[in-house]
Amino acid sequence: MRSQTLTLTAATGAALLATALLPANASGLARDAGPAREGSVSAADLLAKVTSCSQISNGKYKTDDETSATIPVCGKNGAVFWKADMDIDCDGQRTSKCSEDTDPWYQDDTAFHQSDGKPLRADSLPYVVVPSSSSIWNYGSAGIKGGGVVAVIYQNKVEYAVVGDTGPTKIIGEASYATAKALGIDPDPENGGTDSGVTYILFKNSQASPIESHSAAVTLGDQLAQTFLRNN
């Protein structure tokens, strides 16, 4: 009997160990659709620093062609930010997810390029689109450049991205397919995105290197976010 008990105990222990090693969904436990945040800084802590806006843009932006201009660019110590929607940018390298077949507005180039000279890849690299420089706002004069690190916040999730492309001079609120997907936003370039609720915090004079390395953006972004909290 004792040998049988030991066998059952060993089997039970092995089963428990196997369960512990399984992914949460495989063991029948609920699992969040995505990480609550990248790095060590929470969405709540970042959002607490951007509750009010000190407007640095000369005017405001639209979120889409048909909307009115209501979105200012705001200034903080070491960063600029805006709160807007998210349209999906699928420009850059042609893939099965991003091409003329999936995106009516597809372009095969991005304003900033990988270290090998190729355009960025929207379906795998989290990047943000900034409005092209105009009388409303000049991103370069504000210390924002290609490869600059951005904390993108949506529904208590933080995703670090890079400044990867430029868009229309009067519209704001756009990010790559990969950014949307990571935040749980529908990444479909034609019908996806979200109409509101996205906060973009762009860290001044920062640059992930190489621009195509998401891990580099996360590492630097976490450091910059901690500094942002201390200085604001």
PDB file of C-alpha atoms in Angstrom:
ATOM      1  CA  MET A   1       0.000   0.000   0.000  1.00  0.00           C
ATOM      2  CA  ARG A   2       2.784   2.344   0.829  1.00  0.00           C
ATOM      3  CA  SER A   3       4.382   1.859  -2.572  1.00  0.00           C
ATOM      4  CA  GLN A   4       1.054   2.653  -4.215  1.00  0.00           C
ATOM      5  CA  THR A   5       0.685   5.813  -2.095  1.00  0.00           C
ATOM      6  CA  LEU A   6       4.192   6.908  -3.037  1.00  0.00           C
ATOM      7  CA  THR A   7       3.437   6.290  -6.701  1.00  0.00           C
ATOM      8  CA  LEU A   8       0.241   8.332  -6.493  1.00  0.00           C
ATOM      9  CA  THR A   9       2.043  11.102  -4.649  1.00  0.00           C
ATOM     10  CA  ALA A  10       4.791  11.186  -7.240  1.00  0.00           C
ATOM     11  CA  ALA A  11       2.248  11.210 -10.033  1.00  0.00           C
ATOM     12  CA  THR A  12       0.299  13.997  -8.379  1.00  0.00           C
ATOM     13  CA  GLY A  13       3.493  16.004  -7.886  1.00  0.00           C
ATOM     14  CA  ALA A  14       4.456  15.492 -11.504  1.00  0.00           C
ATOM     15  CA  ALA A  15       1.023  16.623 -12.634  1.00  0.00           C
ATOM     16  CA  LEU A  16       1.212  19.735 -10.490  1.00  0.00           C
ATOM     17  CA  LEU A  17       4.669  20.499 -11.830  1.00  0.00           C
ATOM     18  CA  ALA A  18       3.481  20.032 -15.398  1.00  0.00           C
ATOM     19  CA  THR A  19       0.534  22.340 -14.750  1.00  0.00           C
ATOM     20  CA  ALA A  20       2.840  24.976 -13.300  1.00  0.00           C
ATOM     21  CA  LEU A  21       4.989  24.825 -16.413  1.00  0.00           C
ATOM     22  CA  LEU A  22       2.057  25.184 -18.790  1.00  0.00           C
ATOM     23  CA  PRO A  23       1.037  28.592 -20.179  1.00  0.00           C
ATOM     24  CA  ALA A  24      -1.820  30.105 -18.202  1.00  0.00           C
ATOM     25  CA  ASN A  25      -4.379  29.455 -20.928  1.00  0.00           C
ATOM     26  CA  ALA A  26      -3.291  25.831 -21.307  1.00  0.00           C
ATOM     27  CA  SER A  27      -3.940  25.130 -17.627  1.00  0.00           C
ATOM     28  CA  GLY A  28      -7.435  26.574 -17.910  1.00  0.00           C
ATOM     29  CA  LEU A  29      -6.617  29.835 -16.131  1.00  0.00           C
ATOM     30  CA  ALA A  30      -7.714  33.165 -17.522  1.00  0.00           C
ATOM     31  CA  ARG A  31      -4.983  35.201 -19.143  1.00  0.00           C
ATOM     32  CA  ASP A  32      -4.944  38.826 -20.171  1.00  0.00           C
ATOM     33  CA  ALA A  33      -4.900  39.400 -23.916  1.00  0.00           C
ATOM     34  CA  GLY A  34      -1.690  41.381 -23.596  1.00  0.00           C
ATOM     35  CA  PRO A  35       0.824  42.697 -21.114  1.00  0.00           C
ATOM     36  CA  ALA A  36      -0.364  45.361 -18.706  1.00  0.00           C
ATOM     37  CA  ARG A  37       2.793  47.258 -19.530  1.00  0.00           C
ATOM     38  CA  GLU A  38       6.236  46.999 -21.002  1.00  0.00           C
ATOM     39  CA  GLY A  39       8.984  47.883 -18.578  1.00  0.00           C
ATOM     40  CA  SER A  40       8.519  48.872 -14.953  1.00  0.00           C
ATOM     41  CA  VAL A  41       6.329  51.981 -15.227  1.00  0.00           C
ATOM     42  CA  SER A  42       2.567  51.601 -15.086  1.00  0.00           C
ATOM     43  CA  ALA A  43       0.052  53.255 -17.368  1.00  0.00           C
ATOM     44  CA  ALA A  44      -1.600  54.866 -14.344  1.00  0.00           C
ATOM     45  CA  ASP A  45       1.641  56.492 -13.210  1.00  0.00           C
ATOM     46  CA  LEU A  46       2.316  57.906 -16.669  1.00  0.00           C
ATOM     47  CA  LEU A  47      -1.247  59.125 -17.157  1.00  0.00           C
ATOM     48  CA  ALA A  48      -1.163  60.871 -13.789  1.00  0.00           C
ATOM     49  CA  LYS A  49       1.540  63.166 -15.204  1.00  0.00           C
ATOM     50  CA  VAL A  50      -0.433  64.210 -18.290  1.00  0.00           C
ATOM     51  CA  THR A  51      -3.768  65.242 -16.808  1.00  0.00           C
ATOM     52  CA  SER A  52      -3.370  68.865 -17.899  1.00  0.00           C
ATOM     53  CA  CYS A  53      -2.009  70.377 -21.097  1.00  0.00           C
ATOM     54  CA  SER A  54       0.452  73.197 -21.543  1.00  0.00           C
ATOM     55  CA  GLN A  55      -0.074  73.679 -25.276  1.00  0.00           C
ATOM     56  CA  ILE A  56       3.080  74.067 -27.357  1.00  0.00           C
ATOM     57  CA  SER A  57       1.519  73.749 -30.825  1.00  0.00           C
ATOM     58  CA  ASN A  58       0.381  76.928 -32.562  1.00  0.00           C
ATOM     59  CA  GLY A  59      -2.964  75.351 -33.286  1.00  0.00           C
ATOM     60  CA  LYS A  60      -4.781  72.070 -32.932  1.00  0.00           C
ATOM     61  CA  TYR A  61      -5.030  68.945 -35.056  1.00  0.00           C
ATOM     62  CA  LYS A  62      -7.844  66.880 -36.481  1.00  0.00           C
ATOM     63  CA  THR A  63      -7.983  63.150 -35.843  1.00  0.00           C
ATOM     64  CA  ASP A  64      -9.466  62.557 -39.321  1.00  0.00           C
ATOM     65  CA  ASP A  65     -10.242  64.618 -42.399  1.00  0.00           C
ATOM     66  CA  GLU A  66     -13.905  64.974 -41.479  1.00  0.00           C
ATOM     67  CA  THR A  67     -13.423  65.974 -37.833  1.00  0.00           C
ATOM     68  CA  SER A  68     -12.775  69.405 -36.351  1.00  0.00           C
ATOM     69  CA  ALA A  69      -9.375  70.402 -34.999  1.00  0.00           C
ATOM     70  CA  THR A  70      -9.446  69.685 -31.261  1.00  0.00           C
ATOM     71  CA  ILE A  71      -6.118  67.997 -30.416  1.00  0.00           C
ATOM     72  CA  PRO A  72      -3.231  70.134 -29.102  1.00  0.00           C
ATOM     73  CA  VAL A  73       0.384  69.071 -28.694  1.00  0.00           C
ATOM     74  CA  CYS A  74       1.278  69.548 -25.040  1.00  0.00           C
ATOM     75  CA  GLY A  75       4.642  70.103 -23.384  1.00  0.00           C
ATOM     76  CA  LYS A  76       6.167  68.535 -20.265  1.00  0.00           C
ATOM     77  CA  ASN A  77       9.677  68.343 -18.840  1.00  0.00           C
ATOM     78  CA  GLY A  78      11.558  66.078 -21.238  1.00  0.00           C
ATOM     79  CA  ALA A  79       8.569  65.136 -23.361  1.00  0.00           C
ATOM     80  CA  VAL A  80       5.629  66.202 -25.487  1.00  0.00           C
ATOM     81  CA  PHE A  81       2.296  64.450 -25.567  1.00  0.00           C
ATOM     82  CA  TRP A  82      -1.127  64.320 -27.132  1.00  0.00           C
ATOM     83  CA  LYS A  83      -4.329  62.407 -26.549  1.00  0.00           C
ATOM     84  CA  ALA A  84      -6.081  61.249 -29.680  1.00  0.00           C
ATOM     85  CA  ASP A  85      -7.400  58.317 -31.654  1.00  0.00           C
ATOM     86  CA  MET A  86      -5.336  55.667 -33.405  1.00  0.00           C
ATOM     87  CA  ASP A  87      -5.471  55.170 -37.137  1.00  0.00           C
ATOM     88  CA  ILE A  88      -3.436  52.282 -38.520  1.00  0.00           C
ATOM     89  CA  ASP A  89      -0.287  52.903 -40.556  1.00  0.00           C
ATOM     90  CA  CYS A  90       0.707  49.929 -42.698  1.00  0.00           C
ATOM     91  CA  ASP A  91       3.318  51.734 -44.782  1.00  0.00           C
ATOM     92  CA  GLY A  92       6.834  50.469 -45.357  1.00  0.00           C
ATOM     93  CA  GLN A  93       7.989  46.998 -46.247  1.00  0.00           C
ATOM     94  CA  ARG A  94       5.419  45.021 -48.205  1.00  0.00           C
ATOM     95  CA  THR A  95       4.164  41.972 -46.277  1.00  0.00           C
ATOM     96  CA  SER A  96       1.106  39.732 -46.201  1.00  0.00           C
ATOM     97  CA  LYS A  97      -0.489  42.045 -43.629  1.00  0.00           C
ATOM     98  CA  CYS A  98       0.617  45.375 -45.104  1.00  0.00           C
ATOM     99  CA  SER A  99       0.348  45.900 -48.861  1.00  0.00           C
ATOM    100  CA  GLU A 100      -1.889  47.339 -51.558  1.00  0.00           C
ATOM    101  CA  ASP A 101      -4.135  44.315 -51.037  1.00  0.00           C
ATOM    102  CA  THR A 102      -4.831  45.079 -47.383  1.00  0.00           C
ATOM    103  CA  ASP A 103      -4.500  48.870 -47.233  1.00  0.00           C
ATOM    104  CA  PRO A 104      -6.114  51.261 -49.766  1.00  0.00           C
ATOM    105  CA  TRP A 105      -3.678  53.999 -48.659  1.00  0.00           C
ATOM    106  CA  TYR A 106      -0.565  51.818 -48.658  1.00  0.00           C
ATOM    107  CA  GLN A 107       2.817  53.373 -49.468  1.00  0.00           C
ATOM    108  CA  ASP A 108       5.971  51.304 -49.778  1.00  0.00           C
ATOM    109  CA  ASP A 109       8.156  53.731 -47.833  1.00  0.00           C
ATOM    110  CA  THR A 110       8.409  55.352 -44.406  1.00  0.00           C
ATOM    111  CA  ALA A 111       9.946  58.686 -43.465  1.00  0.00           C
ATOM    112  CA  PHE A 112      12.640  56.944 -41.426  1.00  0.00           C
ATOM    113  CA  HIS A 113      14.536  53.814 -42.371  1.00  0.00           C
ATOM    114  CA  GLN A 114      16.131  50.775 -40.775  1.00  0.00           C
ATOM    115  CA  SER A 115      19.876  50.639 -40.223  1.00  0.00           C
ATOM    116  CA  ASP A 116      20.174  48.723 -43.527  1.00  0.00           C
ATOM    117  CA  GLY A 117      18.391  51.493 -45.421  1.00  0.00           C
ATOM    118  CA  LYS A 118      15.121  49.629 -45.907  1.00  0.00           C
ATOM    119  CA  PRO A 119      11.773  51.143 -44.924  1.00  0.00           C
ATOM    120  CA  LEU A 120      10.355  50.131 -41.568  1.00  0.00           C
ATOM    121  CA  ARG A 121       8.076  47.113 -41.262  1.00  0.00           C
ATOM    122  CA  ALA A 122       4.712  48.172 -39.858  1.00  0.00           C
ATOM    123  CA  ASP A 123       3.381  44.715 -39.028  1.00  0.00           C
ATOM    124  CA  SER A 124       6.276  43.817 -36.731  1.00  0.00           C
ATOM    125  CA  LEU A 125       7.720  47.127 -35.460  1.00  0.00           C
ATOM    126  CA  PRO A 126       5.745  49.330 -33.076  1.00  0.00           C
ATOM    127  CA  TYR A 127       6.113  52.860 -34.420  1.00  0.00           C
ATOM    128  CA  VAL A 128       4.206  56.127 -34.236  1.00  0.00           C
ATOM    129  CA  VAL A 129       3.409  58.643 -36.960  1.00  0.00           C
ATOM    130  CA  VAL A 130       4.007  62.329 -36.228  1.00  0.00           C
ATOM    131  CA  PRO A 131       2.409  65.140 -38.248  1.00  0.00           C
ATOM    132  CA  SER A 132       4.711  66.548 -40.902  1.00  0.00           C
ATOM    133  CA  SER A 133       6.201  69.884 -39.873  1.00  0.00           C
ATOM    134  CA  SER A 134       3.955  72.863 -40.510  1.00  0.00           C
ATOM    135  CA  SER A 135       2.948  76.196 -39.045  1.00  0.00           C
ATOM    136  CA  ILE A 136       0.948  74.253 -36.454  1.00  0.00           C
ATOM    137  CA  TRP A 137       3.955  72.427 -35.021  1.00  0.00           C
ATOM    138  CA  ASN A 138       7.473  71.409 -36.032  1.00  0.00           C
ATOM    139  CA  TYR A 139       8.354  68.136 -34.352  1.00  0.00           C
ATOM    140  CA  GLY A 140      12.076  68.550 -35.032  1.00  0.00           C
ATOM    141  CA  SER A 141      12.210  71.891 -33.259  1.00  0.00           C
ATOM    142  CA  ALA A 142      10.618  70.209 -30.242  1.00  0.00           C
ATOM    143  CA  GLY A 143      13.415  67.653 -29.946  1.00  0.00           C
ATOM    144  CA  ILE A 144      11.528  64.833 -31.642  1.00  0.00           C
ATOM    145  CA  LYS A 145      13.316  62.807 -34.308  1.00  0.00           C
ATOM    146  CA  GLY A 146      13.196  59.538 -36.198  1.00  0.00           C
ATOM    147  CA  GLY A 147      13.775  56.659 -33.823  1.00  0.00           C
ATOM    148  CA  GLY A 148      12.684  58.772 -30.857  1.00  0.00           C
ATOM    149  CA  VAL A 149      11.027  56.713 -28.143  1.00  0.00           C
ATOM    150  CA  VAL A 150       7.301  56.971 -27.487  1.00  0.00           C
ATOM    151  CA  ALA A 151       5.186  55.543 -24.669  1.00  0.00           C
ATOM    152  CA  VAL A 152       1.786  54.702 -26.166  1.00  0.00           C
ATOM    153  CA  ILE A 153      -0.926  54.126 -23.561  1.00  0.00           C
ATOM    154  CA  TYR A 154      -4.346  52.561 -24.077  1.00  0.00           C
ATOM    155  CA  GLN A 155      -6.690  50.921 -21.571  1.00  0.00           C
ATOM    156  CA  ASN A 156      -4.067  50.489 -18.867  1.00  0.00           C
ATOM    157  CA  LYS A 157      -1.454  49.120 -21.263  1.00  0.00           C
ATOM    158  CA  VAL A 158       1.887  50.708 -22.108  1.00  0.00           C
ATOM    159  CA  GLU A 159       3.614  49.920 -25.384  1.00  0.00           C
ATOM    160  CA  TYR A 160       6.962  51.486 -26.267  1.00  0.00           C
ATOM    161  CA  ALA A 161       7.353  52.487 -29.880  1.00  0.00           C
ATOM    162  CA  VAL A 162       9.608  54.671 -32.006  1.00  0.00           C
ATOM    163  CA  VAL A 163       8.891  57.674 -34.187  1.00  0.00           C
ATOM    164  CA  GLY A 164       8.809  55.901 -37.530  1.00  0.00           C
ATOM    165  CA  ASP A 165       6.841  57.901 -40.069  1.00  0.00           C
ATOM    166  CA  THR A 166       5.347  61.299 -40.792  1.00  0.00           C
ATOM    167  CA  GLY A 167       1.780  61.997 -41.820  1.00  0.00           C
ATOM    168  CA  PRO A 168      -0.487  64.826 -42.974  1.00  0.00           C
ATOM    169  CA  THR A 169       0.224  68.306 -41.627  1.00  0.00           C
ATOM    170  CA  LYS A 170      -3.221  68.722 -40.057  1.00  0.00           C
ATOM    171  CA  ILE A 171      -3.984  65.237 -38.693  1.00  0.00           C
ATOM    172  CA  ILE A 172      -2.672  63.484 -35.584  1.00  0.00           C
ATOM    173  CA  GLY A 173      -3.180  60.064 -33.989  1.00  0.00           C
ATOM    174  CA  GLU A 174      -1.651  57.238 -36.017  1.00  0.00           C
ATOM    175  CA  ALA A 175       0.596  54.266 -35.297  1.00  0.00           C
ATOM    176  CA  SER A 176       1.777  51.088 -36.954  1.00  0.00           C
ATOM    177  CA  TYR A 177      -0.064  47.805 -37.266  1.00  0.00           C
ATOM    178  CA  ALA A 178       2.253  46.292 -34.645  1.00  0.00           C
ATOM    179  CA  THR A 179       1.576  49.079 -32.139  1.00  0.00           C
ATOM    180  CA  ALA A 180      -2.169  48.605 -32.394  1.00  0.00           C
ATOM    181  CA  LYS A 181      -1.957  44.837 -32.135  1.00  0.00           C
ATOM    182  CA  ALA A 182       0.211  45.011 -29.006  1.00  0.00           C
ATOM    183  CA  LEU A 183      -2.335  47.292 -27.318  1.00  0.00           C
ATOM    184  CA  GLY A 184      -5.321  45.124 -28.199  1.00  0.00           C
ATOM    185  CA  ILE A 185      -6.591  47.531 -30.868  1.00  0.00           C
ATOM    186  CA  ASP A 186      -7.857  46.113 -34.165  1.00  0.00           C
ATOM    187  CA  PRO A 187      -4.811  46.516 -36.459  1.00  0.00           C
ATOM    188  CA  ASP A 188      -6.693  46.243 -39.748  1.00  0.00           C
ATOM    189  CA  PRO A 189      -5.399  49.189 -41.825  1.00  0.00           C
ATOM    190  CA  GLU A 190      -8.719  49.802 -43.554  1.00  0.00           C
ATOM    191  CA  ASN A 191     -11.292  49.275 -40.816  1.00  0.00           C
ATOM    192  CA  GLY A 192      -9.317  48.987 -37.570  1.00  0.00           C
ATOM    193  CA  GLY A 193      -8.013  51.488 -35.063  1.00  0.00           C
ATOM    194  CA  THR A 194      -9.915  53.229 -32.282  1.00  0.00           C
ATOM    195  CA  ASP A 195     -11.704  56.566 -32.193  1.00  0.00           C
ATOM    196  CA  SER A 196     -10.268  57.821 -28.896  1.00  0.00           C
ATOM    197  CA  GLY A 197      -8.519  56.986 -25.654  1.00  0.00           C
ATOM    198  CA  VAL A 198      -4.891  56.791 -26.803  1.00  0.00           C
ATOM    199  CA  THR A 199      -2.147  58.825 -25.134  1.00  0.00           C
ATOM    200  CA  TYR A 200       1.175  59.352 -26.891  1.00  0.00           C
ATOM    201  CA  ILE A 201       4.139  60.521 -24.782  1.00  0.00           C
ATOM    202  CA  LEU A 202       7.190  61.319 -26.933  1.00  0.00           C
ATOM    203  CA  PHE A 203      10.483  61.637 -25.107  1.00  0.00           C
ATOM    204  CA  LYS A 204      12.618  64.545 -26.325  1.00  0.00           C
ATOM    205  CA  ASN A 205      16.103  64.024 -27.747  1.00  0.00           C
ATOM    206  CA  SER A 206      15.821  60.237 -27.497  1.00  0.00           C
ATOM    207  CA  GLN A 207      16.689  57.665 -30.120  1.00  0.00           C
ATOM    208  CA  ALA A 208      16.467  53.871 -30.069  1.00  0.00           C
ATOM    209  CA  SER A 209      19.386  52.289 -31.884  1.00  0.00           C
ATOM    210  CA  PRO A 210      18.933  50.613 -34.208  1.00  0.00           C
ATOM    211  CA  ILE A 211      15.495  52.024 -34.949  1.00  0.00           C
ATOM    212  CA  GLU A 212      14.192  48.575 -35.919  1.00  0.00           C
ATOM    213  CA  SER A 213      15.043  47.049 -32.535  1.00  0.00           C
ATOM    214  CA  HIS A 214      11.925  46.984 -30.406  1.00  0.00           C
ATOM    215  CA  SER A 215      13.876  45.680 -27.426  1.00  0.00           C
ATOM    216  CA  ALA A 216      16.142  48.744 -27.643  1.00  0.00           C
ATOM    217  CA  ALA A 217      13.052  50.978 -27.564  1.00  0.00           C
ATOM    218  CA  VAL A 218      11.670  49.158 -24.527  1.00  0.00           C
ATOM    219  CA  THR A 219      14.943  49.332 -22.591  1.00  0.00           C
ATOM    220  CA  LEU A 220      15.452  53.020 -23.305  1.00  0.00           C
ATOM    221  CA  GLY A 221      11.764  53.779 -22.926  1.00  0.00           C
ATOM    222  CA  ASP A 222      11.653  52.313 -19.443  1.00  0.00           C
ATOM    223  CA  GLN A 223      14.588  54.482 -18.368  1.00  0.00           C
ATOM    224  CA  LEU A 224      13.046  57.590 -19.921  1.00  0.00           C
ATOM    225  CA  ALA A 225       9.667  56.887 -18.346  1.00  0.00           C
ATOM    226  CA  GLN A 226      11.234  56.643 -14.900  1.00  0.00           C
ATOM    227  CA  THR A 227      13.023  59.955 -15.476  1.00  0.00           C
ATOM    228  CA  PHE A 228       9.764  61.480 -16.742  1.00  0.00           C
ATOM    229  CA  LEU A 229       7.993  60.519 -13.531  1.00  0.00           C
ATOM    230  CA  ARG A 230      10.749  62.034 -11.405  1.00  0.00           C
ATOM    231  CA  ASN A 231      10.848  65.309 -13.338  1.00  0.00           C
ATOM    232  CA  ASN A 232       7.150  66.028 -13.687  1.00  0.00           C
TER     233      ASN A 232
END
